[in-house]
PDB file of C-alpha atoms in Angstrom:
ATOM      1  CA  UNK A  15      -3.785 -48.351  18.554  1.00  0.00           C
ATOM      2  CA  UNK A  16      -5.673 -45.717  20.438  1.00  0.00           C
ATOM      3  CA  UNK A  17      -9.234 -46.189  18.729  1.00  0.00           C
ATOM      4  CA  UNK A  18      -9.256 -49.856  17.617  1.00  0.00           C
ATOM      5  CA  UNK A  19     -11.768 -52.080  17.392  1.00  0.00           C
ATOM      6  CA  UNK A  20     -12.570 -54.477  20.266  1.00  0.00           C
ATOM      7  CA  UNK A  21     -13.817 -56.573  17.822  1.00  0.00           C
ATOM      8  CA  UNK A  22     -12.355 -56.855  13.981  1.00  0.00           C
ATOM      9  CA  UNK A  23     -14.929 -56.124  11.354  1.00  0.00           C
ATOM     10  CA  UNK A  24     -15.797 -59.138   9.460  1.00  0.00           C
ATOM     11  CA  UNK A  25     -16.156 -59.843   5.669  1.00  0.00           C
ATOM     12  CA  UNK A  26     -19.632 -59.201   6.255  1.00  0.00           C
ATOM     13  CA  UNK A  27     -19.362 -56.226   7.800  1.00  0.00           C
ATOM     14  CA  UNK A  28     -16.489 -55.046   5.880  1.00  0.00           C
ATOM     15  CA  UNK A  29     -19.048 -55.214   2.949  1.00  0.00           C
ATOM     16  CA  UNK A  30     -21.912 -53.736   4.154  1.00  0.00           C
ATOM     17  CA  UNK A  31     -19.822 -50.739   5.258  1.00  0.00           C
ATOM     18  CA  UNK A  32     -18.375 -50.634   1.560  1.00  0.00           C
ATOM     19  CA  UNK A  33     -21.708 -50.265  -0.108  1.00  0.00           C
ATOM     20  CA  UNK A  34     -23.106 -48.404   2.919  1.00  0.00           C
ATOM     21  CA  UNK A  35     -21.291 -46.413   5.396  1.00  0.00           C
ATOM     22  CA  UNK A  36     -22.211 -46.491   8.689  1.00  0.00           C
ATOM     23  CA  UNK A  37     -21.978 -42.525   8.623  1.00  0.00           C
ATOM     24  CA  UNK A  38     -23.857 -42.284   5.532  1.00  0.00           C
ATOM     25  CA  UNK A  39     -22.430 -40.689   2.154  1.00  0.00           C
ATOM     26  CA  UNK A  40     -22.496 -37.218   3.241  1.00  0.00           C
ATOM     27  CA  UNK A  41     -19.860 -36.648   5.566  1.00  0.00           C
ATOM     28  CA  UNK A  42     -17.095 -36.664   3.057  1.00  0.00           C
ATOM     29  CA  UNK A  43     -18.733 -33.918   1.597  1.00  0.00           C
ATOM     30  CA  UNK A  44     -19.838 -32.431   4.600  1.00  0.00           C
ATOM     31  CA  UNK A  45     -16.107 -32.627   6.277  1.00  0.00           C
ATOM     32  CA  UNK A  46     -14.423 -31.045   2.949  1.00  0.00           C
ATOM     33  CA  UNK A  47     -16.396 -27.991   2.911  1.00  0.00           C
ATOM     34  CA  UNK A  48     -15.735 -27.706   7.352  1.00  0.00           C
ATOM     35  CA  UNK A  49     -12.230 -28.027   6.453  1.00  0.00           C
ATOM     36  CA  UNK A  50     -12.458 -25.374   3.948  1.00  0.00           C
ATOM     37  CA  UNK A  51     -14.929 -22.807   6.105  1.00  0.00           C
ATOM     38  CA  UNK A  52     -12.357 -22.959   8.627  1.00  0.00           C
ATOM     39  CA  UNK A  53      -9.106 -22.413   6.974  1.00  0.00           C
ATOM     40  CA  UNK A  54      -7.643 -19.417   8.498  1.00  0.00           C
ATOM     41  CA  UNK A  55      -6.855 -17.542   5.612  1.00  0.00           C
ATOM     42  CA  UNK A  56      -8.808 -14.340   3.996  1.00  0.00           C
ATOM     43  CA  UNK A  57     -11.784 -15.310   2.051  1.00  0.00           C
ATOM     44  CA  UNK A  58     -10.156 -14.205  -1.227  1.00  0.00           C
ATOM     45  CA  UNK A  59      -7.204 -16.833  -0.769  1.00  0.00           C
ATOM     46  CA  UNK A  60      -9.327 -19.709   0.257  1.00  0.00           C
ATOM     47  CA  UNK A  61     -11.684 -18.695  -2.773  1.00  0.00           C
ATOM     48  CA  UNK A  62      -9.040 -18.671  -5.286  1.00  0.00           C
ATOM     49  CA  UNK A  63      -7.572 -21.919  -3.785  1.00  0.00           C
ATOM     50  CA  UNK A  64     -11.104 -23.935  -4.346  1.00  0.00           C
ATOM     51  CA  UNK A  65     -11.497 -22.090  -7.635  1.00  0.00           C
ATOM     52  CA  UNK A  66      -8.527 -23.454  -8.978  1.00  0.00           C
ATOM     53  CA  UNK A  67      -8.796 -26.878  -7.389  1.00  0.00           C
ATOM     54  CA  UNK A  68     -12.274 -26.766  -9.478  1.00  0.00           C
ATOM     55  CA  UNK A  69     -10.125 -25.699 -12.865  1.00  0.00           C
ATOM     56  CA  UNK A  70      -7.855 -27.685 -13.043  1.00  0.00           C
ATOM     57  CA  UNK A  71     -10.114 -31.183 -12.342  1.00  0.00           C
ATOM     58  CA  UNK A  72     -11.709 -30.787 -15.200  1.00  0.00           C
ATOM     59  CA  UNK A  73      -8.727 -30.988 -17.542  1.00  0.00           C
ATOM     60  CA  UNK A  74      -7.112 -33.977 -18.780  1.00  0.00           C
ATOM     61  CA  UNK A  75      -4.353 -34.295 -17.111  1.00  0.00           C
ATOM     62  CA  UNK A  76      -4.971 -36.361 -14.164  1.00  0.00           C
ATOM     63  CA  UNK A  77      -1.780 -36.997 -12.144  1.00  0.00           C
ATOM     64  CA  UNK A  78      -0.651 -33.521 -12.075  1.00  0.00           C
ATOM     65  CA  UNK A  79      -4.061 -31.868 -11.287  1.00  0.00           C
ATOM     66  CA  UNK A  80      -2.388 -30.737  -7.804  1.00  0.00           C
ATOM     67  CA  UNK A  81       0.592 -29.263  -8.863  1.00  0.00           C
ATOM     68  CA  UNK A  82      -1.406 -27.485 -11.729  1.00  0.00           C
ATOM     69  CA  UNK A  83      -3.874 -26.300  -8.953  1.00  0.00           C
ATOM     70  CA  UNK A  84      -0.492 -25.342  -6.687  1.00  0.00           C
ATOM     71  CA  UNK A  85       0.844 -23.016  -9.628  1.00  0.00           C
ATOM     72  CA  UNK A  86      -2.258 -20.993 -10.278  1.00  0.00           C
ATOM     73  CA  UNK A  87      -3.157 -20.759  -6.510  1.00  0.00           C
ATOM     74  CA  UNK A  88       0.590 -19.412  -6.192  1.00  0.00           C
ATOM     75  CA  UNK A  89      -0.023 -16.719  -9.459  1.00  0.00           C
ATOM     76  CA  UNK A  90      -3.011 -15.418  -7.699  1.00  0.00           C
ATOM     77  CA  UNK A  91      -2.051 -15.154  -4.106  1.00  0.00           C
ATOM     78  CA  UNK A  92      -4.461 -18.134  -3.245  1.00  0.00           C
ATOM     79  CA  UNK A  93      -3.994 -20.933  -0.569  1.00  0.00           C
ATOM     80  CA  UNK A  94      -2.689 -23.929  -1.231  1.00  0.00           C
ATOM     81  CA  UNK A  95      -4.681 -26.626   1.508  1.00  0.00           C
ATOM     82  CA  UNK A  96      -7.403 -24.899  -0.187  1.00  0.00           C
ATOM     83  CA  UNK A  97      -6.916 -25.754  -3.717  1.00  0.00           C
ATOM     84  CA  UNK A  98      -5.325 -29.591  -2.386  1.00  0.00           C
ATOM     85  CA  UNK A  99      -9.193 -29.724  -0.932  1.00  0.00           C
ATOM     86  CA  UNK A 100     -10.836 -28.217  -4.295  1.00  0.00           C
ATOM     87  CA  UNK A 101      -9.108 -30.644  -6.151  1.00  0.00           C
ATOM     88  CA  UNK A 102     -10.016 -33.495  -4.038  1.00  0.00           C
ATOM     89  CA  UNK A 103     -13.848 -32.278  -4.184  1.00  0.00           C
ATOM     90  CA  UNK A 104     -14.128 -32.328  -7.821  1.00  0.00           C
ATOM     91  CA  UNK A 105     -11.171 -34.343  -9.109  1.00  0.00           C
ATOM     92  CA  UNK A 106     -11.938 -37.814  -7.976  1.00  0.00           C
ATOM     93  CA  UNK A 107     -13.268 -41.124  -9.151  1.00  0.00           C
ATOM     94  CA  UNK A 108     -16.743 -40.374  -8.876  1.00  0.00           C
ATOM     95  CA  UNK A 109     -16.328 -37.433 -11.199  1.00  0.00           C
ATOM     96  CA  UNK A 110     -14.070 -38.054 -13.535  1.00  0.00           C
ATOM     97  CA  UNK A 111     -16.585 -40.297 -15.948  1.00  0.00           C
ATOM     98  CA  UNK A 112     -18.722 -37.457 -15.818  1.00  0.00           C
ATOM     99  CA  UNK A 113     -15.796 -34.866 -16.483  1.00  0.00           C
ATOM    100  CA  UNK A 114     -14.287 -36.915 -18.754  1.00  0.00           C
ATOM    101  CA  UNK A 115     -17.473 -37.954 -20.775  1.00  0.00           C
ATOM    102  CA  UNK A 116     -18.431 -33.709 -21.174  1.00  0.00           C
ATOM    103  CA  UNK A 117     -15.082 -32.521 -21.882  1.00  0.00           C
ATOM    104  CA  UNK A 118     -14.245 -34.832 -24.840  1.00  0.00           C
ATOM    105  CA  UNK A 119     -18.213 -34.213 -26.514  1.00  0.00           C
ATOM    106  CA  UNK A 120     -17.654 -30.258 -25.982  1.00  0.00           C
ATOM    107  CA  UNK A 121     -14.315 -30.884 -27.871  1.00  0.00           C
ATOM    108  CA  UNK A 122     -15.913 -32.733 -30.319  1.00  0.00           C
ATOM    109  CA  UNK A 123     -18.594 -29.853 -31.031  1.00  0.00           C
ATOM    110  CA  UNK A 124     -16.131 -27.237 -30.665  1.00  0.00           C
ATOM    111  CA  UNK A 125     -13.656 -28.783 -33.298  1.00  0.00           C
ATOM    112  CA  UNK A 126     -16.383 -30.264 -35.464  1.00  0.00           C
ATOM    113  CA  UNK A 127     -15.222 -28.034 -38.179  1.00  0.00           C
ATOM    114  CA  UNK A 128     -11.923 -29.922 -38.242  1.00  0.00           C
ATOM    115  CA  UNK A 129     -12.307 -32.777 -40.287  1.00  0.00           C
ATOM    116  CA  UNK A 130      -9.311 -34.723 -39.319  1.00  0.00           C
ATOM    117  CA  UNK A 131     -11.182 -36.447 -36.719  1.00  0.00           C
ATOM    118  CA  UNK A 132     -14.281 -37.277 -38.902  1.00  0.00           C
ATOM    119  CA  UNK A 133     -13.881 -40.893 -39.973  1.00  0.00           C
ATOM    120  CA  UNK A 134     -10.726 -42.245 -38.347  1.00  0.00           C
ATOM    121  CA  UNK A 135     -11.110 -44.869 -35.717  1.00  0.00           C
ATOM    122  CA  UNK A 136      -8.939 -44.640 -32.844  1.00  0.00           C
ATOM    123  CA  UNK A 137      -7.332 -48.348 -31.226  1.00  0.00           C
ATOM    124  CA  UNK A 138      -7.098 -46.535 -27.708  1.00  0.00           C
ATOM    125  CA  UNK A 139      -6.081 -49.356 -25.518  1.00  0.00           C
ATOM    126  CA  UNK A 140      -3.024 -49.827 -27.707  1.00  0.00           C
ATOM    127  CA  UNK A 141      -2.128 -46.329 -27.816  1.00  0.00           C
ATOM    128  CA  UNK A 142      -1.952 -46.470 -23.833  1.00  0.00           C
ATOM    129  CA  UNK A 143      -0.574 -49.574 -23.829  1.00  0.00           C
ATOM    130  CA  UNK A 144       2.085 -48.374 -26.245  1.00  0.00           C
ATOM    131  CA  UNK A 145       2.338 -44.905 -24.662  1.00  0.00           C
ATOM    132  CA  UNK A 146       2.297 -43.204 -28.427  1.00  0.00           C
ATOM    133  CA  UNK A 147       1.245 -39.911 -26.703  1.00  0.00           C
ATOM    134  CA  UNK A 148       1.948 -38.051 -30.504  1.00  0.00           C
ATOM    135  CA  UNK A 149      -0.853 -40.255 -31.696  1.00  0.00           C
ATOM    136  CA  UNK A 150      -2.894 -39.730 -28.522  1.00  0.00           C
ATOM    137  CA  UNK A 151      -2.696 -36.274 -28.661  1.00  0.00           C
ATOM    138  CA  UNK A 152      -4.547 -35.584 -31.969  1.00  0.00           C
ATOM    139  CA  UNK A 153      -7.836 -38.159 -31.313  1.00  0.00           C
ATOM    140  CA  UNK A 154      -8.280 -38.217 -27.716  1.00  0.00           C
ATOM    141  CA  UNK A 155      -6.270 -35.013 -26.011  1.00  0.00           C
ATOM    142  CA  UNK A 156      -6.651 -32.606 -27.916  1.00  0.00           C
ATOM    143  CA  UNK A 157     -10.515 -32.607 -28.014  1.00  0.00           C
ATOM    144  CA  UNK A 158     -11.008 -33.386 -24.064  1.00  0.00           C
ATOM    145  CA  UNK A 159      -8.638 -30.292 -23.702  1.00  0.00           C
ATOM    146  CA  UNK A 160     -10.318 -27.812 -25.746  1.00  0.00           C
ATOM    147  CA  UNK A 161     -13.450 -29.144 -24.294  1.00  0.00           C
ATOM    148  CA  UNK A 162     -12.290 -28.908 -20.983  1.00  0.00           C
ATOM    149  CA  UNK A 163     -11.943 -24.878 -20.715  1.00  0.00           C
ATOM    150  CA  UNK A 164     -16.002 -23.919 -21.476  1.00  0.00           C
ATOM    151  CA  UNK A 165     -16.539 -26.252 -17.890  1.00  0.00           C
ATOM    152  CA  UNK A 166     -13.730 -25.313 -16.137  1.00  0.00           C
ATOM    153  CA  UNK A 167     -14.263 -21.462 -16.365  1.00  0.00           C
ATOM    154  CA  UNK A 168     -17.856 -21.380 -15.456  1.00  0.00           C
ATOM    155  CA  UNK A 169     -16.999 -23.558 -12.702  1.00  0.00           C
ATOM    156  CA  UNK A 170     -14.335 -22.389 -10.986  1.00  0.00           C
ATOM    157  CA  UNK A 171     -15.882 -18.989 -11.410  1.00  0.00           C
ATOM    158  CA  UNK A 172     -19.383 -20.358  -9.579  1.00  0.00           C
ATOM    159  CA  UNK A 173     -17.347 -22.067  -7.004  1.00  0.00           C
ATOM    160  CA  UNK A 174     -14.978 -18.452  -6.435  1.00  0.00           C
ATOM    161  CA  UNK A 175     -18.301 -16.465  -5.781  1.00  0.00           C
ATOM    162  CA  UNK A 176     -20.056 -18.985  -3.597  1.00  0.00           C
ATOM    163  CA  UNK A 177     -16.899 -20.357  -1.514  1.00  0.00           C
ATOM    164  CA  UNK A 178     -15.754 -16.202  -1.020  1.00  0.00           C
ATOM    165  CA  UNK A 179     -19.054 -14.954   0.186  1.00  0.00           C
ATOM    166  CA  UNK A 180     -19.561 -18.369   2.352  1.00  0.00           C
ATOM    167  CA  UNK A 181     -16.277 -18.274   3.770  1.00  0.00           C
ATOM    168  CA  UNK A 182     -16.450 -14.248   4.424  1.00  0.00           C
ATOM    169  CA  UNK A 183     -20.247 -14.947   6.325  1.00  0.00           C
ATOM    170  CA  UNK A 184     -18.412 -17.920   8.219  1.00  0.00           C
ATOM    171  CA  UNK A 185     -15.751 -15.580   9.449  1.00  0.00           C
ATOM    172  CA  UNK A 186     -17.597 -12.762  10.540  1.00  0.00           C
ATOM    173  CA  UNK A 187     -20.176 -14.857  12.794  1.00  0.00           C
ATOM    174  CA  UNK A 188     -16.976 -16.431  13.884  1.00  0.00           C
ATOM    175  CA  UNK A 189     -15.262 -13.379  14.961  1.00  0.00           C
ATOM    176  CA  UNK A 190     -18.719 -11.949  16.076  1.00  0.00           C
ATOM    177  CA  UNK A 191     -18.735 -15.130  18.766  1.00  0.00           C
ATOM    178  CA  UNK A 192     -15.013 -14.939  19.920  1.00  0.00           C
ATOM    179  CA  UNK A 193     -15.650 -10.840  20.887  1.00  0.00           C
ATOM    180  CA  UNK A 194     -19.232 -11.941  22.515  1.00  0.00           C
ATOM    181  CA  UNK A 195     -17.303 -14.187  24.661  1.00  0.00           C
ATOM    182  CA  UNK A 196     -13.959 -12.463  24.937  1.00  0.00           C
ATOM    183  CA  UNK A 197     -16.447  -9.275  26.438  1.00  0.00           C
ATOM    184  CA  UNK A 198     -18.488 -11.794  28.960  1.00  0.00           C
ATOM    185  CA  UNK A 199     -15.023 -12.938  30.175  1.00  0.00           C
ATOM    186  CA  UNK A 200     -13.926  -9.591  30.743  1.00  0.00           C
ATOM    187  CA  UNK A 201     -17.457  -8.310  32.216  1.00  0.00           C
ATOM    188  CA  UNK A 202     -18.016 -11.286  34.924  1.00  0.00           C
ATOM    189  CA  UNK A 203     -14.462 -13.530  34.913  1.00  0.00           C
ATOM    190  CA  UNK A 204     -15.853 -16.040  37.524  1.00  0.00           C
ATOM    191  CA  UNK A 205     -19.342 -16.998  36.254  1.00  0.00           C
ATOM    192  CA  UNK A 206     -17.835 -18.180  33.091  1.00  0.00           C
ATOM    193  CA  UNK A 207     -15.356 -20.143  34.605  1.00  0.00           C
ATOM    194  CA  UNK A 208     -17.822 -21.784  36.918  1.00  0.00           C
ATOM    195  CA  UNK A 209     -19.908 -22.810  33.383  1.00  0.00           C
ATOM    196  CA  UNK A 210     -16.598 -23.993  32.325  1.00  0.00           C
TER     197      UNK A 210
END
């Protein structure tokens, strides 16, 4: 392999690298929104690609989130490695207590005037365990769906705005570079090869 290890990693190691990355915790983060800035696609698409990656996460519906996020980024023109990357930003174990946790209380308040919830405890482990997705529908769904839209809007509409106007700034010093150096190369062809 090309960029082994002389050495294997230990247990030891292996640990502290689990709890602490050697890199630190931000260049996940960091890499995701490189990969994004350079997509070469108009800023609209790769907008509308994040936007819906953002959507879609915070619904309930966790092993289709990419194909949900494919479908709308195909309705509105969008690009796809864009909303595969939103989803993976927002949809992921770290977030999905958090997501989870707001959608179903925002459900709750929203259909607090429904009283068919008030009163009934729900035996969730054996509804998963049984699959009874009729009976999960009513108590657990249903409420994390509804609850799920209020989030989901405001986000993927934040993240639209700010990813679009990032993405068109990106581009334009990016273009701006490649004609600064495309006109040196034409005004003095040797010099730059000689930095080269």
């Amino acid at each position: 392999m090309l960029f082994r290890r002389r050495k294997p990693a230990g247990f030891r190691e292996k640990l502290r690298e689990l709890l602490w990355p050697r890199k630190g915790f931000l260049r996940p983060p960091r890499y995701l929104v490189m990969r994004v800035l350079r997509l070469r696609a108009s800023p609209y698409a790769v907008a509308i690609g994040v936007a819906a990656g953002a959507f879609v996460s915070w619904t309930p519906f966790v092993g289709v989130h990419f194909v949900m996020a494919f479908i709308l980024t195909y309705v509105f023109s969008g690009n796809m490695v864009a909303a595969a990357l939103g989803c993976a930003a927002f949809g992921n174990p770290l977030t999905y207590p958090f997501i989870w946790g707001t959608t179903w209380e925002i459900g709750r308040l929203l259909l607090s005037g429904d009283n068919t919830m008030q009163g009934t405890a729900v035996d969730l482990p054996a509804l998963l365990h049984e699959l009874h997705f009729s009976e999960l529908w009513r108590p657990v769904l249903e409420p994390m769906l509804i609850g799920s839209l209020p989030p989901a809007i405001v986000t993927a509409l934040a993240m639209y705005f700010a990813t679009f106007y990032t993405v068109r700034g990106f581009q334009g010093r990016r273009r701006a570079r490649l004609i600064e150096r495309a006109r040196l190369r034409v005004a003095d062809p040797v010099s730059l090869e000689e930095t080269v």
